Tab-separated table of C-alpha atoms and ligand atoms in Angstrom:
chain	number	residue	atom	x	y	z
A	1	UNK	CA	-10.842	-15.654	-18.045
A	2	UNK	CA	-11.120	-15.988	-14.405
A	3	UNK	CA	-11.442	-12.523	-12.214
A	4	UNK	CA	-10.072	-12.536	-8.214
A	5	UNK	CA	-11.941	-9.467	-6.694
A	6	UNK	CA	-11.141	-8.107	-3.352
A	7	UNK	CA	-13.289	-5.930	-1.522
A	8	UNK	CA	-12.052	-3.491	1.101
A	9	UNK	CA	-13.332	-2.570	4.579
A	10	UNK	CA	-15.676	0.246	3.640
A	11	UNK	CA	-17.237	-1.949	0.313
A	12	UNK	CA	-17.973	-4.431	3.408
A	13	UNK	CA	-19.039	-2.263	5.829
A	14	UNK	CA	-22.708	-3.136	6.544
A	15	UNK	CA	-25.482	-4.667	5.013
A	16	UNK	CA	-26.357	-2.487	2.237
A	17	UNK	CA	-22.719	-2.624	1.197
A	18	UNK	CA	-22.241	-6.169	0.967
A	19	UNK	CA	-25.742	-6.384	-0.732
A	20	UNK	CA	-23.512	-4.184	-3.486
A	21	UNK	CA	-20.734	-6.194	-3.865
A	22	UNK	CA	-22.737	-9.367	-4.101
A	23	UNK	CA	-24.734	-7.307	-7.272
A	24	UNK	CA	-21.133	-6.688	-8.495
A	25	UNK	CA	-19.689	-10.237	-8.363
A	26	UNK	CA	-22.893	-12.164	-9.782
A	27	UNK	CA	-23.198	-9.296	-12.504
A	28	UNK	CA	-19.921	-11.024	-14.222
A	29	UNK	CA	-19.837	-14.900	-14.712
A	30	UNK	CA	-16.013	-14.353	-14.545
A	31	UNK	CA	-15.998	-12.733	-11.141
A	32	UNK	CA	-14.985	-16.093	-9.337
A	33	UNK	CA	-12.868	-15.558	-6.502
A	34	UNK	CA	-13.785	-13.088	-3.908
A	35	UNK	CA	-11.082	-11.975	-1.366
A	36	UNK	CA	-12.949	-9.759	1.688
A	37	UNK	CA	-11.792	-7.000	4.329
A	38	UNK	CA	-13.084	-7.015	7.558
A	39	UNK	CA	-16.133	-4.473	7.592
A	40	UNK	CA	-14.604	-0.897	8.056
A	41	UNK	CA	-16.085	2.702	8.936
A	42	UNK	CA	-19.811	3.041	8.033
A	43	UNK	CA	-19.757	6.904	8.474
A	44	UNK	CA	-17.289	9.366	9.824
A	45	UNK	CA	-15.842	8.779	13.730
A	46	UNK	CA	-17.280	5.305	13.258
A	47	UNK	CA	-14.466	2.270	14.455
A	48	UNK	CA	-13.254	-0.340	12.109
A	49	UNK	CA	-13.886	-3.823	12.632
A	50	UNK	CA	-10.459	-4.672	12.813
A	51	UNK	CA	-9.235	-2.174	15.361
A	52	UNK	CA	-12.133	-3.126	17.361
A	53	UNK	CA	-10.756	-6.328	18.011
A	54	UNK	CA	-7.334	-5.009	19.214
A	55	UNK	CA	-9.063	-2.881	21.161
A	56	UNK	CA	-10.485	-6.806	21.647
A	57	UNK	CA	-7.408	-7.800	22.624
A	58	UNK	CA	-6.011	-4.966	25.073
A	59	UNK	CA	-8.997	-5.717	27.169
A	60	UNK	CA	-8.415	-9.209	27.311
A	61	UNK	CA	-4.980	-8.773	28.509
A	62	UNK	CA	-5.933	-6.506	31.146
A	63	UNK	CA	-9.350	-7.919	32.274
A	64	UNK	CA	-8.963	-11.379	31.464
A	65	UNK	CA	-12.053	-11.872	29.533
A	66	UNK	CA	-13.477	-10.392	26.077
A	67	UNK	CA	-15.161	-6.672	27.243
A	68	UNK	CA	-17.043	-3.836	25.181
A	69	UNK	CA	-14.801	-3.940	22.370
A	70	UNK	CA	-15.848	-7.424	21.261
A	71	UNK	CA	-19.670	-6.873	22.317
A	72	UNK	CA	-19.424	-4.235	19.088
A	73	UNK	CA	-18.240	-6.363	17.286
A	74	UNK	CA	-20.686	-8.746	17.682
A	75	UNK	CA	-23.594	-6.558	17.409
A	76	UNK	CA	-21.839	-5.207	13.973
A	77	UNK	CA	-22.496	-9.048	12.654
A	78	UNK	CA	-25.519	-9.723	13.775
A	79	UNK	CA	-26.647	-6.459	12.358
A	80	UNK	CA	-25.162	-7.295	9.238
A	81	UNK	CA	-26.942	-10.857	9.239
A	82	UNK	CA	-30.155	-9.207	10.365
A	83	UNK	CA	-29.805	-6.246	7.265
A	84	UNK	CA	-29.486	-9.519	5.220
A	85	UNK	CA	-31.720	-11.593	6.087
A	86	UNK	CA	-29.557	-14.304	5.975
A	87	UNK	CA	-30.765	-18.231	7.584
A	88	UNK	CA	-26.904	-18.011	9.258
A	89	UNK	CA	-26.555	-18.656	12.915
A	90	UNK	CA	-23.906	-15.839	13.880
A	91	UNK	CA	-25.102	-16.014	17.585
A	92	UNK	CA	-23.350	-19.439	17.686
A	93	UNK	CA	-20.631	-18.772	15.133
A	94	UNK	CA	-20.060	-15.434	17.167
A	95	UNK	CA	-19.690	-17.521	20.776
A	96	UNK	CA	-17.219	-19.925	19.317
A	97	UNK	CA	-15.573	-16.866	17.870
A	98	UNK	CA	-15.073	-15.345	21.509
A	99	UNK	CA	-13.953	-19.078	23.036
A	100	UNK	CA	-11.141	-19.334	20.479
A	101	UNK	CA	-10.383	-16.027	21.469
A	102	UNK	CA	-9.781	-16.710	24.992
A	103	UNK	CA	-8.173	-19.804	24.668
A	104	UNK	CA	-5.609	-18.647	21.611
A	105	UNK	CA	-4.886	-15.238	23.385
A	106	UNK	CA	-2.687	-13.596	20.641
A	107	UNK	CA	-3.067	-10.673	19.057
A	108	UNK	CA	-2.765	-11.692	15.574
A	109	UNK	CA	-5.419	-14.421	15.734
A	110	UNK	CA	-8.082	-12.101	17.032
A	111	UNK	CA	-7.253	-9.455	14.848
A	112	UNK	CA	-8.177	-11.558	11.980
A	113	UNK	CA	-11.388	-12.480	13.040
A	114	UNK	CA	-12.842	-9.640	11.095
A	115	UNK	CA	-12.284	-10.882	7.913
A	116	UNK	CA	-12.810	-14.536	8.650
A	117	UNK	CA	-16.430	-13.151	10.482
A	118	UNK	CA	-16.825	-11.013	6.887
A	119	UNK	CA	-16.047	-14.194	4.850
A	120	UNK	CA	-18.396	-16.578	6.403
A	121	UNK	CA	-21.668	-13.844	5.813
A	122	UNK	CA	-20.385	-13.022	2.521
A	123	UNK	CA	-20.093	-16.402	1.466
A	124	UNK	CA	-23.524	-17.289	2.985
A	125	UNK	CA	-24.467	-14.450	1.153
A	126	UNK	CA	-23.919	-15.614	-2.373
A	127	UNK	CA	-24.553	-19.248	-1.783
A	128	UNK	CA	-20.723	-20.527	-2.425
A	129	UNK	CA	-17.756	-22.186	-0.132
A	130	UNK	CA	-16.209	-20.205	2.395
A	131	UNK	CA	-12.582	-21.087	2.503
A	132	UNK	CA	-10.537	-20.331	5.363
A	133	UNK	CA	-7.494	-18.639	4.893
A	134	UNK	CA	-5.380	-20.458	7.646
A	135	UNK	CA	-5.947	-23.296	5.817
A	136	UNK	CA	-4.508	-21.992	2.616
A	137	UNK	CA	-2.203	-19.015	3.010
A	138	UNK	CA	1.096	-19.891	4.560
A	139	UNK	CA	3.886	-17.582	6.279
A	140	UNK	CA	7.314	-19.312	7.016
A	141	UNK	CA	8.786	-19.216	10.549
A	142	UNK	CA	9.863	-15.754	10.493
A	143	UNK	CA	6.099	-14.669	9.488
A	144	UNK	CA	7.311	-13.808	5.790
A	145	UNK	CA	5.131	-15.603	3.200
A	146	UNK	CA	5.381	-18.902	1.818
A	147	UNK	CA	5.474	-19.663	-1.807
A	148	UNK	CA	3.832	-22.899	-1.100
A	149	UNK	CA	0.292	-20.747	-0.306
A	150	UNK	CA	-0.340	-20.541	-3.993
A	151	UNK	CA	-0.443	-24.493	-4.205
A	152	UNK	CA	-2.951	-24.980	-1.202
A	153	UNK	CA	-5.054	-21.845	-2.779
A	154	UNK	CA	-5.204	-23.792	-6.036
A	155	UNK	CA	-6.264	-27.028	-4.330
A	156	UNK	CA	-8.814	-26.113	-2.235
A	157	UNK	CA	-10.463	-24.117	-5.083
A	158	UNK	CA	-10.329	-26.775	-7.629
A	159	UNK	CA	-13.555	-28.097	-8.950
A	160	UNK	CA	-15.176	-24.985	-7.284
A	161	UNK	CA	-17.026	-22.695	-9.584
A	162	UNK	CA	-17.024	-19.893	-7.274
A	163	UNK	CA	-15.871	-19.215	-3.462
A	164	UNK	CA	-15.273	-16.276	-0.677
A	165	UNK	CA	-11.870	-16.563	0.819
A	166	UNK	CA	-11.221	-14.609	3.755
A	167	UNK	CA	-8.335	-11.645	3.315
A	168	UNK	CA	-5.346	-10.738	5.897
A	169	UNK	CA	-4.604	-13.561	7.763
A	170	UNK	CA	-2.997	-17.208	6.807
A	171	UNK	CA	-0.936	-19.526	9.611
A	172	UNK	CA	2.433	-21.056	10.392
A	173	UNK	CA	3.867	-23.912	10.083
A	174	UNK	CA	2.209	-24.446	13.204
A	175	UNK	CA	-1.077	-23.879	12.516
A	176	UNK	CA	-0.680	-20.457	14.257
A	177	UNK	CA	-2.688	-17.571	12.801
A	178	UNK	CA	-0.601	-15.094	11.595
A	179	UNK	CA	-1.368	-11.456	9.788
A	180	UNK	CA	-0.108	-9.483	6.986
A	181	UNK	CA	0.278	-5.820	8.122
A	182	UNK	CA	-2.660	-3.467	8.478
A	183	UNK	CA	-4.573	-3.093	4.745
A	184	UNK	CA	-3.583	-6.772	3.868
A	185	UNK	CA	-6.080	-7.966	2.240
A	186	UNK	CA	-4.996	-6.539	-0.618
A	187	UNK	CA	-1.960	-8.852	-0.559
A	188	UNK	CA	-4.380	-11.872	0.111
A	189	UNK	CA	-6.324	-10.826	-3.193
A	190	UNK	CA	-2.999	-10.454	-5.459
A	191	UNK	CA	-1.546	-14.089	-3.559
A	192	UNK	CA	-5.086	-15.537	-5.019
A	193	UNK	CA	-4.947	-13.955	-8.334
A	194	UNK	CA	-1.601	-15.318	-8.969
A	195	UNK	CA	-2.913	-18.790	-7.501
A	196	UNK	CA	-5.265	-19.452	-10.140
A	197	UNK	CA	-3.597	-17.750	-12.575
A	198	UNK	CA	-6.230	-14.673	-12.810
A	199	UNK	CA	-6.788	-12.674	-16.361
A	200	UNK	CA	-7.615	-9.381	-13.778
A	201	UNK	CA	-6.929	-8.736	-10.121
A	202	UNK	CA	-10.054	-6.453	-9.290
A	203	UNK	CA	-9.448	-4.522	-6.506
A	204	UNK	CA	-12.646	-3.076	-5.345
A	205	UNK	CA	-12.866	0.193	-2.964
A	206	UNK	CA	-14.115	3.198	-2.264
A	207	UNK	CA	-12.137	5.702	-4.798
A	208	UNK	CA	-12.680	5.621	-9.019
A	209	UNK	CA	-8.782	4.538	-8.691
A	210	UNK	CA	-5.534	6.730	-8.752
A	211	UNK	CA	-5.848	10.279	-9.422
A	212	UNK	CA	-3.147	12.513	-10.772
A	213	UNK	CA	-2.499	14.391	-7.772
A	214	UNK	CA	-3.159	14.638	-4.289
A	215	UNK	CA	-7.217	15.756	-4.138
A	216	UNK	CA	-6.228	17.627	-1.062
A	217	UNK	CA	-3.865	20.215	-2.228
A	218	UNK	CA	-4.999	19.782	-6.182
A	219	UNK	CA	-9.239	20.451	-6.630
A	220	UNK	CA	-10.122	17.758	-8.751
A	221	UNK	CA	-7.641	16.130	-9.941
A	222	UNK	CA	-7.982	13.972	-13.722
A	223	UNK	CA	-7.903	10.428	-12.719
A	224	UNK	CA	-5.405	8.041	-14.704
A	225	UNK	CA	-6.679	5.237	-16.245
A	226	UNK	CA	-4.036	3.550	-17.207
A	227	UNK	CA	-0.901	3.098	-15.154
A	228	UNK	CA	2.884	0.799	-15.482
A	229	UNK	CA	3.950	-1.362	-12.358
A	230	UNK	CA	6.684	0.911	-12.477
A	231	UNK	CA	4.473	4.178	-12.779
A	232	UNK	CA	2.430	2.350	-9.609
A	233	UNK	CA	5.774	1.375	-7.509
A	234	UNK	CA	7.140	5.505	-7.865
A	235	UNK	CA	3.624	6.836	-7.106
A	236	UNK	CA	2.795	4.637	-4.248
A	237	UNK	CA	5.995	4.932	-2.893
A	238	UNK	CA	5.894	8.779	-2.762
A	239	UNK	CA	2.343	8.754	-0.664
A	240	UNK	CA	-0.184	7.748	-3.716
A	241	UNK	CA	-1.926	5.317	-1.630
A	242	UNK	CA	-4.693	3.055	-2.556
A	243	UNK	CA	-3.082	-0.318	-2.226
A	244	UNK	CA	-0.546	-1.845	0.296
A	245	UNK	CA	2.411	-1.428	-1.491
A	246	UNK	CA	3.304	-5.291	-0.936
A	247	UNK	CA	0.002	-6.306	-3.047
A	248	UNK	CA	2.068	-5.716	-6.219
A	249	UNK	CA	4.454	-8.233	-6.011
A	250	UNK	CA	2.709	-11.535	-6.311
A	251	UNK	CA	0.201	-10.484	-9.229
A	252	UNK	CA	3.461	-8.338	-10.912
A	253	UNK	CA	5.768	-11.532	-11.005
A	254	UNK	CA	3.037	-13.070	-13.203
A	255	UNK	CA	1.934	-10.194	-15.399
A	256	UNK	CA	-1.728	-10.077	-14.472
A	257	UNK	CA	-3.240	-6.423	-14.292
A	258	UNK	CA	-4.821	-4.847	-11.348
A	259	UNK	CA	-7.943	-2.925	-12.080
A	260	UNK	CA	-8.757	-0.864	-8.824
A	261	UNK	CA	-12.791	-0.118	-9.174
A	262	UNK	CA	-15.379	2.152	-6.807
A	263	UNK	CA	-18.005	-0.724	-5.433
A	264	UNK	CA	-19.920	2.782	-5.283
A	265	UNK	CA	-19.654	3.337	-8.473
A	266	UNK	CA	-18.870	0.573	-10.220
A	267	UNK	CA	-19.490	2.087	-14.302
A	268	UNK	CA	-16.581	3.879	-13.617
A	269	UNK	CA	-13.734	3.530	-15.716
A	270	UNK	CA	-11.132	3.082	-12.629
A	271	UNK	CA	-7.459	2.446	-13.274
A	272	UNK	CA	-5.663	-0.409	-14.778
A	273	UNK	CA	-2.548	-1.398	-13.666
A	274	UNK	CA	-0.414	-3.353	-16.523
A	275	UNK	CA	2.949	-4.798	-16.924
A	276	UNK	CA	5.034	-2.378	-17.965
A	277	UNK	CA	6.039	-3.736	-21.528
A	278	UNK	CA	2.044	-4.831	-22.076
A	279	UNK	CA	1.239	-0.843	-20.509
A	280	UNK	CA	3.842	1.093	-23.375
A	281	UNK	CA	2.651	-1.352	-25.836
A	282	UNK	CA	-1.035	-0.802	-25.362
A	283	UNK	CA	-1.180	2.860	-24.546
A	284	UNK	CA	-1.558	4.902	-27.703
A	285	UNK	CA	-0.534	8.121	-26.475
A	286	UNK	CA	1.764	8.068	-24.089
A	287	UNK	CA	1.180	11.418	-21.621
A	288	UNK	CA	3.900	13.201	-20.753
A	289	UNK	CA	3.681	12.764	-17.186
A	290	UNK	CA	1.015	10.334	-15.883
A	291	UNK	CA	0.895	11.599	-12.039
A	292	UNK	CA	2.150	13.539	-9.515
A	293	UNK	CA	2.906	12.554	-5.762
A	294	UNK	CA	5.032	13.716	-2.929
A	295	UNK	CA	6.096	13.399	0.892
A	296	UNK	CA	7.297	16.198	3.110
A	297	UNK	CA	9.871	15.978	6.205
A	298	UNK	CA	13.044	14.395	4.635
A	299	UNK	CA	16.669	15.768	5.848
A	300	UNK	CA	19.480	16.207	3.070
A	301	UNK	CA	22.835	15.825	4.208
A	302	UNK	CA	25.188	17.024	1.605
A	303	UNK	CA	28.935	16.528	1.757
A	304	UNK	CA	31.365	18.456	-0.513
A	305	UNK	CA	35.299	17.449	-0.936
A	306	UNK	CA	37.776	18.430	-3.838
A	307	UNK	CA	37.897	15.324	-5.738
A	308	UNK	CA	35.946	13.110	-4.059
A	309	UNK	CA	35.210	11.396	-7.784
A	310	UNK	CA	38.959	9.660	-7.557
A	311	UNK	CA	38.732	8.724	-4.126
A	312	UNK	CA	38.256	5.233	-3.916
A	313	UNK	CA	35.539	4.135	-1.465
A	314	UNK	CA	34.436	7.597	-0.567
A	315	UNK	CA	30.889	6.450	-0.836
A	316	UNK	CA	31.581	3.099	0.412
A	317	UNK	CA	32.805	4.697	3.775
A	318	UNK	CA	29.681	7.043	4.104
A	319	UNK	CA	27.339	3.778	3.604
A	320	UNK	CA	29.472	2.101	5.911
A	321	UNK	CA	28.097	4.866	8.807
A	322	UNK	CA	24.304	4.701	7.810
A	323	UNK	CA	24.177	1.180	8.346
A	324	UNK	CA	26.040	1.643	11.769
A	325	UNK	CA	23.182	3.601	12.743
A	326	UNK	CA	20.549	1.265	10.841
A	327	UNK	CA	19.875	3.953	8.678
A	328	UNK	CA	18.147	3.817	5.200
A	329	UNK	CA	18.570	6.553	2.781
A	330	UNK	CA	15.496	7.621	-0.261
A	331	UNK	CA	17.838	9.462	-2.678
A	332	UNK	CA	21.986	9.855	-3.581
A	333	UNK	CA	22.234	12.450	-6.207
A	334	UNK	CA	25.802	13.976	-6.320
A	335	UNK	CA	27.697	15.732	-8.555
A	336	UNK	CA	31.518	15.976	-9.066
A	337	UNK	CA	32.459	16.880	-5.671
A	338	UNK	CA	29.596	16.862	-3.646
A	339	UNK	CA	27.479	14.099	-2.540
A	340	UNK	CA	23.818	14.337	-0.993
A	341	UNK	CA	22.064	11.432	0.851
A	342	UNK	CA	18.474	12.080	1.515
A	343	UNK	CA	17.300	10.484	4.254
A	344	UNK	CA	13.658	10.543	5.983
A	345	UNK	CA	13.977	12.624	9.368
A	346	UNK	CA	12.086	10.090	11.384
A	347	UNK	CA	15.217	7.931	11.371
A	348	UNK	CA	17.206	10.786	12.449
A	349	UNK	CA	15.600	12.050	15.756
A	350	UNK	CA	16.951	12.193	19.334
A	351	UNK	CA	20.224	13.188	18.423
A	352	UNK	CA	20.761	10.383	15.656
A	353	UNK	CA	21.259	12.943	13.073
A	354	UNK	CA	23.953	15.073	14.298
A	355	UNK	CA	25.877	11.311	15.650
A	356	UNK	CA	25.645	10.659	11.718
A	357	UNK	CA	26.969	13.901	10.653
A	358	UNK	CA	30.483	13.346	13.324
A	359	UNK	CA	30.970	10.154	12.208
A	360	UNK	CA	30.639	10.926	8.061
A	361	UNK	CA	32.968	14.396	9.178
A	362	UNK	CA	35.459	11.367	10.683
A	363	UNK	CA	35.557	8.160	8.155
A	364	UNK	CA	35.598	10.785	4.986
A	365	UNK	CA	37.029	14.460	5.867
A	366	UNK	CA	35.100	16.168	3.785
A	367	UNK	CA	35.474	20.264	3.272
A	368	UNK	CA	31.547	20.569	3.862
A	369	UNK	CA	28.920	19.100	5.361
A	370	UNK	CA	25.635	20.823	5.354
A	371	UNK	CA	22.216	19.887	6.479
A	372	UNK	CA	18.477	20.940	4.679
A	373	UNK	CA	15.319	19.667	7.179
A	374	UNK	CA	11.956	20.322	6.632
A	375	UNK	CA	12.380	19.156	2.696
A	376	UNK	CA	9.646	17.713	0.707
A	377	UNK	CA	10.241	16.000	-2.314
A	378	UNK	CA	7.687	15.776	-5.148
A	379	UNK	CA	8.059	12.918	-7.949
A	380	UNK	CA	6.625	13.703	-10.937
A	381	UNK	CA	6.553	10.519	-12.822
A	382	UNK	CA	5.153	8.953	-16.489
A	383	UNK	CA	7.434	6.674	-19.358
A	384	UNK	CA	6.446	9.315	-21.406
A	385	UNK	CA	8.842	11.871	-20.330
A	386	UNK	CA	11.616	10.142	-21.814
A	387	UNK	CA	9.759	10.686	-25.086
A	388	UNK	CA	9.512	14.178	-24.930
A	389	UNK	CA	11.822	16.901	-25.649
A	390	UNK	CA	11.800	20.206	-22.656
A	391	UNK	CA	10.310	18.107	-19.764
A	392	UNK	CA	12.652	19.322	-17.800
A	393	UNK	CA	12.308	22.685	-18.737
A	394	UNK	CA	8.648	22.757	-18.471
A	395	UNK	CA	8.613	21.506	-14.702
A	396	UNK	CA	11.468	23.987	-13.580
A	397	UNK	CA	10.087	26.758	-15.302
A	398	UNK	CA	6.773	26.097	-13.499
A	399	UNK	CA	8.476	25.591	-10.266
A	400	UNK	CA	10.192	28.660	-10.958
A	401	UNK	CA	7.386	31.158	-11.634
A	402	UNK	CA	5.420	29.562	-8.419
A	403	UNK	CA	8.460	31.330	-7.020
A	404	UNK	CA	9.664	28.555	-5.411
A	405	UNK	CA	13.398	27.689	-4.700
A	406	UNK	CA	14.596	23.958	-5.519
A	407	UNK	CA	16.938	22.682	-2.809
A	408	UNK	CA	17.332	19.123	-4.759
A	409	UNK	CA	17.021	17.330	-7.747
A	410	UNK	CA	17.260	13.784	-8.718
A	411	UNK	CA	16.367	11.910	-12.410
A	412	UNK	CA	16.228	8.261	-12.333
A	413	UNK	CA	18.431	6.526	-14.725
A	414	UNK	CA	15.475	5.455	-16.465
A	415	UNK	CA	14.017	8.588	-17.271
A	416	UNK	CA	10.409	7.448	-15.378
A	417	UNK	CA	10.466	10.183	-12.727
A	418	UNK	CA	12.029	13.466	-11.634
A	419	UNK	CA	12.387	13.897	-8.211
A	420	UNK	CA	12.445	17.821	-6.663
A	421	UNK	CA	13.338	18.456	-3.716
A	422	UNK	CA	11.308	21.965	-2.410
A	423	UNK	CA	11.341	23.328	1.588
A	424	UNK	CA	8.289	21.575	3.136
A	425	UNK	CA	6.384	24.894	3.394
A	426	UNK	CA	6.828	24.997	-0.517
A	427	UNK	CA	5.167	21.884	-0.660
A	428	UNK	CA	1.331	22.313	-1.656
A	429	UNK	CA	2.535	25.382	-3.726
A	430	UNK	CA	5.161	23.475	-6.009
A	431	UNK	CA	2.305	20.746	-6.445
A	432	UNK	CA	-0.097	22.767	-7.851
A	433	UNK	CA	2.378	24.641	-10.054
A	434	UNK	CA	3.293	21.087	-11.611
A	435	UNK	CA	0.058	19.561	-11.911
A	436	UNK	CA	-0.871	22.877	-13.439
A	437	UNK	CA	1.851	22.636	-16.166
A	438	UNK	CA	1.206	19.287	-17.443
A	439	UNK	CA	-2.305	18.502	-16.476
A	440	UNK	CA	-3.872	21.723	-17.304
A	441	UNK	CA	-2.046	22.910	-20.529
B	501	LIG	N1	-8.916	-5.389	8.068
B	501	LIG	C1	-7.507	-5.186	7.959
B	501	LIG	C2	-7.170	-3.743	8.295
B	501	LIG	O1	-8.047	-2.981	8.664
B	501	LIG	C3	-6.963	-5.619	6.645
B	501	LIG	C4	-7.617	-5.022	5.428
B	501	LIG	O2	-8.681	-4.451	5.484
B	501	LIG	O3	-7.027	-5.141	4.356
B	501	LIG	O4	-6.035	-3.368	8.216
């Protein structure tokens, strides 16, 4: 079985660190391919590597030549080199670096000279091929990824035993550097994975995986070891973050796990991410509710109107005014006459929301319209729920005695998450009240 690991920013952050990761990929014959973050924050108020160099590339636009910014940078490599002890030249690597720099000019190109920089020690590092990711991750004309990347990733690492491949970045058809958005490595690492057709995506960081909760508003939260692409999508979506969201897709459309591990302590258990189907077949006992997660600052509008069930189009017509006003909504729940649309509030500043509310009052004449800011919404999500009897119950009962007042509720059709809608200033309160009630009883 081959393994595609990806380390992030702080696993790469200086010498020691990358010393670590190379312990953790040749502890595992099956540890293979090795997808790398620029080197991140070695300590608290220190600068990424990455926003460095567009810091890099601000000062090049004003001065007209590479500044400060880019001098850190290279003093971060040839720290890292010298930490090392590593036979590379970076002075001369690092020079060319800055020409291309100057000559290429765009943002995106120097931005990803962090991880192409990390790639090259790394590689050194362990003694393997350094592969290039413009050479073998493709985005289309409009910057959205090509399909054909998995092909040239499969190429260039046939016949190769092992090999560093540099995360974030790929080209155009042009040849033009292009980026993923910020924390894309993580994509990079799941495009491999599904490239070579990867038994595990290991996903390497700083965090034993996903916890149940939200650390900072729960003390010590259980972690979850095991976890549905499904459970994954909800929780992610909802502000569980420890990968970029988009790093699902490619690894998810071919079934192959993620297994996010702490480079700082790697014997721990971490969480697996599994297929759905392979996840409810494997798990023994399914837990009521596998995590918790939640966002604050979303707006409800809710519309009420005798009969609006047999009026045809009534929802049709309301849709028809959000995407007037480019709007995307999170959440519909309605009931017979009354209709809520929950929408984040950042789309509905500087006067968008009360445009929205006219022109729903004029395509639909409804008998109500009211509007709830400041809402949080807290998912509470796990397959198991469907199994059991009085979820329900339990969670509004808990809510209930936390004395808090629910202003919305919404069940997915498939019975994989609840969604409660609480006044943002309810927020950490209703949080701990759940995790409380399912975690701790
Ligand atoms: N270095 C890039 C960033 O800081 C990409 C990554 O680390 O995944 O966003």
């Amino acid at each position: 079985m081959i393994k595609v690991c990806k380390f992030g920013g702080t696993s790469m952050a200086d010498g020691i660190n990358m010393r670590r990761v190379a312990n953790i990929l040749q502890s595992d014959p099956a540890r293979r391919y090795t997808v790398v973050s620029a080197p991140g924050k070695r300590f608290g108020g220190d600068t990424k590597i990455t926003d460095l160099l567009y810091e890099t590339h601000r000062e090049l636009e004003e001065k007209g030549s590479l500044g400060e910014a880019f001098h850190k940078v290279s003093a971060r490599f040839c720290r890292i080199v010298d930490e090392l002890g590593l036979a590379l030249d970076i002075e001369k690597i690092l020079s060319d670096t800055a020409a291309e720099i100057e000559r290429e000019r765009r943002e995106e190109f120097t931005a990803s000279r962090g991880e192409y920089l990390a790639g090259i020690v790394m590689a050194a590092l362990l003694g393997v091929p350094f592969i290039d990711a413009k050479d073998v991750i493709r985005f289309d004309e409009n910057g959205r990824f090509d399909t054909l990347s998995y092909t040239l990733v499969r190429e260039a690492l046939k016949g190769k035993n092992r090999a560093v491949i540099a995360g974030f970045y790929g080209s155009d058809p042009h040849g033009k550097v292009r980026t993923f958005s910020r924390g894309g490595s993580d994509v990079s690492g799941a495009i491999v994975a599904r490239a070579v057709g990867a038994g595990v995506y290991e996903n390497w960081t700083d965090v034993s995986g996903f916890l149940a909760c939200d650390p900072r508003i729960v003390p010590s939260p259980v972690g979850i070891g095991k976890l549905s692409y499904r459970e994954l999508r909800e929780l992610s979506y909802m502000g569980a973050n420890v990968l970029h969201s988009e790093s699902i897709f490619p690894v998810r459309e071919a079934d192959i796990p993620i297994h996010i591990l702490n480079t700082f302590r790697p014997a721990d258990e971490g969480t697996m991410i599994l297929p759905t189907e392979k996840y409810l077949s494997n798990v023994k006992r399914l837990r009521t509710v596998t995590g918790i997660a939640g966002k604050k600052n979303f707006t409800v509008i809710s519309i009420e109107k005798s009969l609006m069930n047999s009026e045809i189009g009534f929802t049709y017509k309301i849709m028809e005014v959000l995407f007037r006003h480019h709007i995307s909504f999170e959440h519909l729940p309605s009931g017979i006459d009354t209709m809520s649309i929950v929408i984040d509030s950042e789309q509905l500043t500087h006067g968008v929301l009360e445009a929205v509310r006219e022109d729903i009052v004029k395509a639909v004449t409804p008998d109500r319209t009211n509007v709830y800011s400041d809402v949080a919404l807290i998912a509470v999500v796990g397959h198991g729920m469907a199994k059991s009897v009085g979820t329900s119950a339990r969670l509004f009962s808990a809510i209930a005695n936390a004395g808090v007042n629910v202003r919305m509720i919404d069940q997915g059709s498939s019975e994989l998450n609840i969604i409660v809608g609480v006044d943002n200033c309810n927020y950490e309160r209703t949080l701990r009240a759940v995790y409380e009630e399912f975690f701790k009883t």
